[in-house]
PDB file of C-alpha atoms in Angstrom:
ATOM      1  CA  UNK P   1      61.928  55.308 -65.025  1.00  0.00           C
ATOM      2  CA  UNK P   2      58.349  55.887 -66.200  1.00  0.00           C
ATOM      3  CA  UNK P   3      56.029  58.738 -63.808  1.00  0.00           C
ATOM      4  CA  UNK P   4      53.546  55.988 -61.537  1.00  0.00           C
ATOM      5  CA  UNK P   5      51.370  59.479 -61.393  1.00  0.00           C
ATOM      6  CA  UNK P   6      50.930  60.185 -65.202  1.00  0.00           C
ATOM      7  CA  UNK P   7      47.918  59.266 -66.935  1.00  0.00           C
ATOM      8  CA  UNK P   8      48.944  56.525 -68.790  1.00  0.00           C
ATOM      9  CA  UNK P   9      50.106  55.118 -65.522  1.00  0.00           C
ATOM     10  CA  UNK P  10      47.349  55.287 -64.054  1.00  0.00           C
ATOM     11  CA  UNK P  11      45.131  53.610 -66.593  1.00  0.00           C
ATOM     12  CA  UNK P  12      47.493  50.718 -66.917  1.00  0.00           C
ATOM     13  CA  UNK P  13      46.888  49.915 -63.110  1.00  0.00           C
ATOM     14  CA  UNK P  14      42.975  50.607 -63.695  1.00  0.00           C
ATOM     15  CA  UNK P  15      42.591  48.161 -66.332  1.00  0.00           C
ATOM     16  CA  UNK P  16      44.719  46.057 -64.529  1.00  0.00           C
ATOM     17  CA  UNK P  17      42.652  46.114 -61.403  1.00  0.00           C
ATOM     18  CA  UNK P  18      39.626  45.892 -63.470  1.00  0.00           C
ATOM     19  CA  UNK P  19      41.064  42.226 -65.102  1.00  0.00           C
ATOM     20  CA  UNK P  20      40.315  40.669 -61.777  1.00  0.00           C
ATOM     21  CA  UNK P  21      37.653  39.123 -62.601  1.00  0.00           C
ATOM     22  CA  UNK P  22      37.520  36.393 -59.638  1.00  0.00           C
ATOM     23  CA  UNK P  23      37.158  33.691 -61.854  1.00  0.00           C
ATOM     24  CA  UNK P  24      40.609  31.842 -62.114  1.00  0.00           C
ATOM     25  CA  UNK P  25      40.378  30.838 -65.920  1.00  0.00           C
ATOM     26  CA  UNK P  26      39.935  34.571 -66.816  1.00  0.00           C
ATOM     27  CA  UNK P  27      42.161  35.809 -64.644  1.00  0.00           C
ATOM     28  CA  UNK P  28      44.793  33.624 -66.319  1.00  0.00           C
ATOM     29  CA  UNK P  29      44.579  35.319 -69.077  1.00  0.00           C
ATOM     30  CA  UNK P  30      43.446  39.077 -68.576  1.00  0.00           C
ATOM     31  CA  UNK P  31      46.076  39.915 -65.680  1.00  0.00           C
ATOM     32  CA  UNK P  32      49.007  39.195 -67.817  1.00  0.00           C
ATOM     33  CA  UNK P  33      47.555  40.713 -70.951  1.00  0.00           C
ATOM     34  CA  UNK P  34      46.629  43.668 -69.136  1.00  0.00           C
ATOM     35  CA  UNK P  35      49.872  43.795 -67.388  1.00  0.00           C
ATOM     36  CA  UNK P  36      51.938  43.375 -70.370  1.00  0.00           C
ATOM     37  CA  UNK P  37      50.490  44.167 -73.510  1.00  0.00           C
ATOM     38  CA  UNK P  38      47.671  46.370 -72.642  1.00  0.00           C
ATOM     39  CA  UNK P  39      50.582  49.076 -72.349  1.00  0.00           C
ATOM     40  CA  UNK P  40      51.651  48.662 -75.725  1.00  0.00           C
ATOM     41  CA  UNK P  41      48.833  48.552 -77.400  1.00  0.00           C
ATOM     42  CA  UNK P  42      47.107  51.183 -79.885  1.00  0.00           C
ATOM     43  CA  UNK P  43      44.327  53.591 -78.634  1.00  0.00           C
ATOM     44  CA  UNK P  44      41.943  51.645 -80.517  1.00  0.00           C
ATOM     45  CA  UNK P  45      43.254  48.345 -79.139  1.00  0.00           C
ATOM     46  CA  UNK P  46      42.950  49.559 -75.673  1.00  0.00           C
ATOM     47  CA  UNK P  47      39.361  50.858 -76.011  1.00  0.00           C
ATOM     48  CA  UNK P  48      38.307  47.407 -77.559  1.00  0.00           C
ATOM     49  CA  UNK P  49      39.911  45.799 -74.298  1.00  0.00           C
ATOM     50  CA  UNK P  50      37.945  48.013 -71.769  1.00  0.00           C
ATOM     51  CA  UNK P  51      35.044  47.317 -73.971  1.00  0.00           C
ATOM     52  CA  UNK P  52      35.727  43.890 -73.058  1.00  0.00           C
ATOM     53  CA  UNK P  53      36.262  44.095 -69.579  1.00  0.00           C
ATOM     54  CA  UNK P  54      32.623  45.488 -69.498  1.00  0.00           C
ATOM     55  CA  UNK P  55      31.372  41.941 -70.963  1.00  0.00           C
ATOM     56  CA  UNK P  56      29.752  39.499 -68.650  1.00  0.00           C
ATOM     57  CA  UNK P  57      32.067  36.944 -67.149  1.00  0.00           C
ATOM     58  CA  UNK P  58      30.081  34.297 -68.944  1.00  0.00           C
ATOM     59  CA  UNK P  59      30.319  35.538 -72.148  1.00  0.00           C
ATOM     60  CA  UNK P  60      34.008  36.101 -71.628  1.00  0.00           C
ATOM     61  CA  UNK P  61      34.424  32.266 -70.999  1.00  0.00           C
ATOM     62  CA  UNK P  62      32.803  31.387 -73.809  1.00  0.00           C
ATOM     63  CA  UNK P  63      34.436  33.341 -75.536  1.00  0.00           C
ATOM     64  CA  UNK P  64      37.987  32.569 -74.552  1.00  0.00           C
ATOM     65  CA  UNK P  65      37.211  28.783 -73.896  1.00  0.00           C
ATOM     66  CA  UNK P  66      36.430  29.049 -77.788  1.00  0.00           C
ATOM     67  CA  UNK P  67      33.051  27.670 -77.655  1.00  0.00           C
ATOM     68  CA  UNK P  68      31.573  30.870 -78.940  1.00  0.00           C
ATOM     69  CA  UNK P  69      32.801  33.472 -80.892  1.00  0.00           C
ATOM     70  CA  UNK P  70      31.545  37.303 -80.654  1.00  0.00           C
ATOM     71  CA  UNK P  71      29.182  38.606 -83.256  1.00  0.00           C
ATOM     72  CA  UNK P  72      30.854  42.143 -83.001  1.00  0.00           C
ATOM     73  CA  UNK P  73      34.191  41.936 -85.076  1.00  0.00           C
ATOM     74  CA  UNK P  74      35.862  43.937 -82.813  1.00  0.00           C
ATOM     75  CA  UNK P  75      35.034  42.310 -79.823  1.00  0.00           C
ATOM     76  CA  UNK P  76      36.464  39.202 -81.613  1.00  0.00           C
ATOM     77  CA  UNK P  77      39.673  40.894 -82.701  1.00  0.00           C
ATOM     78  CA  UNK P  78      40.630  41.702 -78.915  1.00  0.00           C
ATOM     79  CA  UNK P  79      39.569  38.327 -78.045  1.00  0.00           C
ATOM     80  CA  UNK P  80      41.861  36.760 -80.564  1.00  0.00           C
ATOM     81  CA  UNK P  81      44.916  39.304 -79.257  1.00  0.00           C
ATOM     82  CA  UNK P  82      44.005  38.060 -75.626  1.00  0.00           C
ATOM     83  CA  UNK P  83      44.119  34.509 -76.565  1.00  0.00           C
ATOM     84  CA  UNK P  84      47.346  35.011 -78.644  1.00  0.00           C
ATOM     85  CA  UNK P  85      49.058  36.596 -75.967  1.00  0.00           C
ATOM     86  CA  UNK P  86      48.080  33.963 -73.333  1.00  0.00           C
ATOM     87  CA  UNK P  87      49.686  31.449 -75.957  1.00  0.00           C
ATOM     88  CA  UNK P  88      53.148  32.974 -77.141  1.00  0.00           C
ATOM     89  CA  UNK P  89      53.083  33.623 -72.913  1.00  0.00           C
ATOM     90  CA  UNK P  90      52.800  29.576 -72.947  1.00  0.00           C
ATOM     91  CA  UNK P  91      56.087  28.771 -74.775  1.00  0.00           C
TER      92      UNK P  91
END
């Protein structure tokens, strides 16, 4: 049983809350990254994904809707982790 209280605990429900983003094609595919493999993921991983969440909704669509790509390689590398994770979800 993991402590709901410790830190880590309590930045897996932030991010979580803050992958609402009240647009239903994002929220397909932030909540259940956040929810499952933001956890598990390395510091630097995690920072790129807040990073992320701080994007405009817009941009994130593009984005994820692969019409666009992001010019900063690391926004593109969480991007591509998102998306990967939405598909392996899929099967």
């Amino acid at each position: 049983m993991t402590d709901q209280t410790s830190p880590e605990a309590i930045e897996n429900k932030r991010t979580a809350w803050h992958s609402r983003r009240g647009m239903l094609e994002l929220d397909v595919l932030l909540l259940p990254f956040a929810e499952e493999a933001f956890p598990g993921l390395s510091r630097e991983d995690k920072d790129r994904y807040l990073a992320l969440l701080d994007r405009e909704d817009p941009d994130l669509f593009t984005w994820f809707m692969e019409h666009k790509t992001p010019e900063d390689p690391e926004m593109e590398k969480i991007v591509l982790m998102v998306r990967e994770h939405s598909r392996t979800r899929a099967r």
